[in-house]
Coordinates of C-alpha atoms in Angstrom, one line a residue:
M1371 CA 66.2 28.3 -90.2
A1372 CA 64.2 30.9 -88.4
N1373 CA 63.2 32.6 -91.7
L1374 CA 62.1 29.3 -93.2
R1375 CA 60.0 28.5 -90.1
E1376 CA 58.3 31.9 -90.3
T1377 CA 57.6 31.4 -94.0
A1378 CA 56.1 27.9 -93.3
D1379 CA 53.9 29.3 -90.5
K1380 CA 52.6 32.0 -92.8
A1381 CA 51.8 29.5 -95.5
L1382 CA 50.0 27.2 -93.1
K1383 CA 48.0 30.1 -91.7
M1384 CA 46.9 31.1 -95.2
L1385 CA 45.9 27.5 -96.0
R1386 CA 43.7 27.5 -92.9
T1387 CA 41.9 30.8 -93.8
L1388 CA 41.7 30.4 -97.6
P1389 CA 38.9 28.2 -99.1
R1390 CA 39.8 24.8 -100.4
V1391 CA 40.8 24.6 -104.1
Q1392 CA 37.8 23.3 -106.0
I1393 CA 36.5 23.4 -109.6
G1394 CA 34.1 26.2 -108.7
N1395 CA 36.9 28.6 -107.7
L1396 CA 39.3 27.8 -110.5
R1397 CA 39.6 30.2 -113.5
P1398 CA 41.9 30.3 -116.5
N1399 CA 44.8 32.7 -116.9
P1400 CA 43.9 36.2 -118.3
N1401 CA 43.6 36.3 -122.1
S1402 CA 44.2 32.6 -122.3
K1403 CA 40.8 31.9 -124.0
Q1404 CA 39.7 33.6 -127.2
N1405 CA 36.1 33.6 -128.3
D1406 CA 35.9 32.8 -132.0
K1407 CA 32.3 34.2 -132.4
R1408 CA 31.0 37.7 -131.9
G1409 CA 28.3 37.9 -129.3
R1410 CA 25.4 38.6 -131.7
A1411 CA 22.3 37.0 -130.3
Q1412 CA 21.3 33.4 -130.9
H1413 CA 23.8 32.6 -133.7
G1414 CA 26.8 34.4 -132.3
G1415 CA 27.3 36.6 -135.4
D1416 CA 27.4 33.7 -137.9
K1417 CA 24.3 35.0 -139.7
H1418 CA 25.5 38.6 -139.9
G1419 CA 22.2 40.0 -138.5
A1420 CA 20.1 38.4 -141.3
G1421 CA 18.6 35.6 -139.2
N1422 CA 18.2 32.0 -140.2
K1423 CA 16.7 31.1 -143.6
G1424 CA 13.6 32.8 -145.1
S1425 CA 13.3 36.0 -147.1
G1426 CA 14.9 38.1 -144.4
Q1427 CA 18.3 36.3 -145.0
R1428 CA 18.2 36.7 -148.8
Q1429 CA 18.2 40.5 -149.0
N1430 CA 14.7 40.5 -150.1
F1431 CA 13.8 43.9 -148.8
M1432 CA 10.1 43.8 -148.0
R1433 CA 7.8 46.8 -148.7
L1434 CA 6.7 49.0 -145.9
G1435 CA 3.8 47.5 -143.9
Y1436 CA 4.4 43.9 -145.1
E1437 CA 4.5 41.4 -142.1
T1438 CA 5.8 38.2 -143.9
G1439 CA 2.4 36.8 -144.5
N1440 CA 0.6 37.9 -141.4
T1441 CA -2.5 40.2 -141.7
P1442 CA -1.0 43.7 -141.8
F1443 CA -1.6 46.1 -138.9
Y1444 CA -3.6 48.5 -141.1
M1445 CA -6.0 45.7 -142.2
R1446 CA -6.4 44.2 -138.7
F1447 CA -9.0 46.6 -137.5
P1448 CA -12.4 47.6 -138.9
Y1449 CA -12.8 50.7 -141.1
E1450 CA -13.6 54.0 -139.4
P1451 CA -15.2 56.7 -141.5
Y1452 CA -13.5 59.4 -139.3
Y1453 CA -10.1 58.5 -140.8
K1454 CA -11.2 58.7 -144.4
G1455 CA -8.8 60.9 -146.2
H1456 CA -6.9 61.9 -143.0
H1457 CA -3.6 61.8 -144.9
L1458 CA -5.0 64.5 -147.3
R1459 CA -6.3 66.9 -144.6
R1460 CA -4.8 70.4 -144.5
Q1461 CA -2.9 71.2 -141.3
Y1462 CA -2.5 74.6 -139.8
P1463 CA 0.2 74.9 -137.1
P1464 CA -1.0 77.2 -134.2
I1465 CA 0.3 80.6 -133.2
S1466 CA -1.2 82.1 -130.1
L1467 CA -1.9 85.8 -129.5
L1468 CA 0.6 85.6 -126.6
Q1469 CA 3.3 84.4 -128.9
L1470 CA 2.5 87.1 -131.4
Q1471 CA 2.7 89.8 -128.6
V1472 CA 6.1 88.5 -127.5
M1473 CA 7.4 88.6 -131.1
I1474 CA 6.2 92.2 -131.3
D1475 CA 7.6 93.2 -127.9
T1476 CA 11.0 91.7 -128.8
N1477 CA 11.1 93.6 -132.2
R1478 CA 11.0 90.4 -134.3
I1479 CA 7.9 91.9 -136.1
D1480 CA 7.6 95.4 -137.4
V1481 CA 4.0 96.5 -136.7
S1482 CA 4.3 99.5 -139.1
Q1483 CA 4.1 97.0 -142.0
P1484 CA 1.5 94.4 -142.9
I1485 CA 2.2 90.9 -141.4
D1486 CA 1.8 87.8 -143.5
L1487 CA 3.1 84.3 -143.6
S1488 CA 6.5 85.3 -144.8
T1489 CA 6.9 87.8 -142.0
L1490 CA 6.1 85.1 -139.4
C1491 CA 8.5 82.6 -140.9
N1492 CA 11.3 85.2 -141.1
T1493 CA 11.1 85.6 -137.3
G1494 CA 12.9 82.3 -137.0
L1495 CA 10.6 81.2 -134.2
V1496 CA 7.9 79.5 -136.3
S1497 CA 8.0 77.6 -139.6
I1498 CA 5.8 75.4 -141.8
D1499 CA 6.4 72.3 -143.8
P1500 CA 4.3 72.1 -147.0
A1501 CA 5.4 68.5 -147.5
A1502 CA 3.6 67.6 -144.3
K1503 CA 0.4 69.1 -145.6
E1504 CA 0.9 72.3 -143.6
F1505 CA -0.9 75.1 -145.4
G1506 CA -0.1 78.0 -143.1
F1507 CA -0.8 79.2 -139.6
Q1508 CA -3.9 79.4 -137.4
L1509 CA -4.1 82.1 -134.8
T1510 CA -5.4 80.9 -131.4
D1511 CA -6.9 82.9 -128.6
E1512 CA -4.4 82.0 -125.9
G1513 CA -3.3 85.2 -124.2
A1514 CA -6.1 87.3 -125.7
D1515 CA -6.4 89.2 -122.5
K1516 CA -2.8 90.3 -122.7
Y1517 CA -2.8 91.2 -126.4
K1518 CA -2.5 95.0 -126.9
A1519 CA -0.9 95.5 -130.4
K1520 CA -2.5 97.2 -133.4
I1521 CA -1.5 95.3 -136.5
S1522 CA -2.6 94.3 -140.0
I1523 CA -2.2 90.5 -140.1
E1524 CA -3.0 87.8 -142.7
V1525 CA -3.2 84.2 -141.4
Q1526 CA -4.9 81.1 -142.8
H1527 CA -7.3 80.3 -140.1
A1528 CA -8.7 82.2 -137.1
K1529 CA -11.6 81.8 -134.6
E1530 CA -14.2 84.5 -133.8
S1531 CA -12.5 85.3 -130.4
V1532 CA -9.2 85.9 -132.1
I1533 CA -10.8 88.2 -134.7
A1534 CA -12.4 90.2 -131.9
A1535 CA -9.1 90.5 -130.0
I1536 CA -7.4 91.9 -133.1
E1537 CA -10.2 94.4 -134.0
R1538 CA -10.7 95.5 -130.4
N1539 CA -7.2 97.1 -130.5
G1540 CA -7.8 98.8 -133.9
G1541 CA -6.2 96.1 -136.0
V1542 CA -7.2 94.3 -139.2
I1543 CA -7.1 90.5 -139.8
R1544 CA -7.6 88.5 -143.0
T1545 CA -7.7 84.8 -143.7
A1546 CA -6.1 83.8 -147.0
Y1547 CA -5.3 80.6 -148.8
Y1548 CA -2.0 79.6 -150.4
D1549 CA -1.3 76.6 -152.5
P1550 CA 1.8 74.4 -151.8
R1551 CA 4.0 76.1 -154.5
S1552 CA 3.2 79.5 -153.2
L1553 CA 4.0 78.3 -149.6
H1554 CA 7.5 77.3 -150.7
A1555 CA 8.1 80.8 -152.0
L1556 CA 6.7 82.5 -148.9
K1557 CA 8.5 80.2 -146.4
N1558 CA 11.9 81.4 -147.6
P1559 CA 11.7 84.3 -150.1
K1560 CA 15.5 84.7 -150.3
K1561 CA 16.0 81.1 -151.3
W1562 CA 13.2 81.5 -153.9
F1563 CA 14.6 84.7 -155.4
E1564 CA 18.1 83.2 -155.6
K1565 CA 16.7 80.5 -158.0
G1566 CA 16.1 83.3 -160.5
V1567 CA 12.6 82.1 -161.4
P1568 CA 9.5 84.3 -161.7
I1569 CA 7.2 84.8 -158.8
P1570 CA 4.4 82.3 -159.1
K1571 CA 0.7 83.1 -159.3
R1572 CA -1.3 82.1 -156.3
M1573 CA -4.0 79.5 -156.9
L1574 CA -7.6 79.9 -155.7
P1575 CA -8.8 77.7 -152.8
P1576 CA -10.1 74.2 -153.5
Q1577 CA -13.8 73.6 -153.5
D1578 CA -14.0 72.4 -149.9
A1579 CA -12.2 75.5 -148.6
M1580 CA -13.9 78.1 -150.8
S1581 CA -16.8 78.7 -148.5
Y1582 CA -14.5 79.6 -145.6
Y1583 CA -12.5 82.2 -147.6
I1584 CA -15.5 83.9 -149.1
S1585 CA -17.2 84.3 -145.7
A1586 CA -17.1 87.8 -144.2
E1587 CA -17.5 86.3 -140.7
N1588 CA -14.1 84.6 -141.2
R1589 CA -12.6 87.8 -142.7
G1590 CA -11.9 85.8 -145.9
Y1591 CA -9.8 87.5 -148.5
L1592 CA -12.4 86.8 -151.1
A1593 CA -15.3 88.2 -149.1
D1594 CA -17.1 91.5 -150.0
P1595 CA -15.5 94.4 -148.2
E1596 CA -18.9 95.9 -147.4
E1597 CA -20.0 92.7 -145.7
I1598 CA -16.8 92.6 -143.7
S1599 CA -17.5 96.2 -142.4
K1600 CA -21.0 95.1 -141.3
H1601 CA -19.6 92.0 -139.5
R1602 CA -17.0 94.1 -137.8
L1603 CA -19.7 96.1 -136.2
V1604 CA -21.8 93.0 -135.3
L1605 CA -18.8 91.4 -133.6
A1606 CA -18.0 94.5 -131.6
Q1607 CA -21.6 94.6 -130.4
K1608 CA -21.5 90.9 -129.5
Y1609 CA -18.3 91.2 -127.5
G1610 CA -19.1 94.6 -126.0
Y1611 CA -16.3 96.9 -127.1
D1612 CA -16.2 100.1 -129.1
L1613 CA -15.0 99.5 -132.6
P1614 CA -12.1 101.9 -133.5
K1615 CA -12.6 103.9 -136.7
I1616 CA -9.9 102.8 -139.2
E1617 CA -10.7 105.8 -141.5
D1618 CA -9.4 108.2 -138.8
D1619 CA -6.3 106.2 -138.0
P1620 CA -3.0 107.8 -139.2
Q1621 CA -1.9 104.3 -140.3
Y1622 CA -5.0 103.9 -142.5
E1623 CA -3.0 102.9 -145.7
M1624 CA -1.1 100.2 -143.8
L1625 CA -4.2 98.8 -142.2
T1626 CA -6.1 98.6 -145.5
A1627 CA -3.3 97.3 -147.6
A1628 CA -4.3 94.0 -149.1
K1629 CA -2.9 91.6 -151.7
D1630 CA -4.6 90.7 -154.9
P1631 CA -6.1 87.1 -154.8
R1632 CA -3.3 86.0 -157.1
Q1633 CA -0.5 87.9 -155.4
L1634 CA 2.1 86.4 -153.0
F1635 CA 4.3 89.3 -151.8
Y1636 CA 3.3 92.9 -151.0
G1637 CA 4.5 95.2 -153.8
L1638 CA 5.6 92.3 -156.1
E1639 CA 3.4 91.0 -158.9
P1640 CA 3.3 87.5 -160.2
G1641 CA 5.7 87.0 -163.1
W1642 CA 8.4 89.4 -161.8
V1643 CA 11.9 88.1 -161.2
V1644 CA 13.8 89.5 -158.2
N1645 CA 17.6 89.6 -158.8
L1646 CA 19.3 89.9 -155.4
K1647 CA 22.8 90.0 -156.9
D1648 CA 22.2 93.0 -159.1
Q1649 CA 19.5 94.4 -156.7
C1650 CA 16.9 94.9 -159.4
I1651 CA 13.5 93.6 -160.4
I1652 CA 13.0 92.2 -163.9
K1653 CA 9.5 92.7 -165.2
P1654 CA 7.9 91.0 -168.2
K1655 CA 7.6 93.1 -171.4
Y1656 CA 4.0 92.1 -171.8
E1657 CA 1.4 92.4 -169.0
T1658 CA 0.4 89.1 -167.5
S1659 CA -3.2 88.5 -166.6
T1660 CA -3.9 88.0 -162.9
V1661 CA -7.2 86.1 -163.5

């Protein structure tokens, strides 16, 4: 009897402290209710993500930019002449002189050999995408005060201050154009050689870029060498440094090595086939014109 009385007292004590049983504090047993629908937005998954009626429900995949009858975004604003042909403009990813100096200091670039676009891509630190209208690299003057290397480099675009920084240290810089097909070969020469196709011939610059690459001030690869020598002296006088004499340099041959306007690789002519498996070069029987 004592045990029953203690149990009853505990039960009464719990009833006094617990809240009264109401609809608000009732809940079903666990896993007793099953939801037939998946919680997918407004329709609960019945429409399978296709919405309700209309072309969007009928797998009518609309073209890019179509806004189901509304005025498209690209037609909603007035025409700006600045953006005319912006999708066709050539892009030149930047490489600073500081980055170039770091590549040289970490032995990613051999300064005893001429440096071109292929050399820069083979470092594994920079790359280009011809499909994104990238036509090579432009050299920027960031870190010009820390740049100390003597090199022979070929880039696609460079400012006057960059040219002065290269030539102050006894180096040589050229700006050269490459067409998209040539860029694919230069970007990854090993992949191109494994195809077993001849080395392509470099195309000349388009009309809007011709003036840049025939200018001696820009060190264009189509410029007159005598004019380049004059502008080297003018630039040295402008920036106030003594121009080193390349003729007396022991690396004269390396510094003056230049490609033919139709050539892609140093020492390899257009039309040659490089066989990596047999480690040989297959040359055509008849000489091909480089014009």
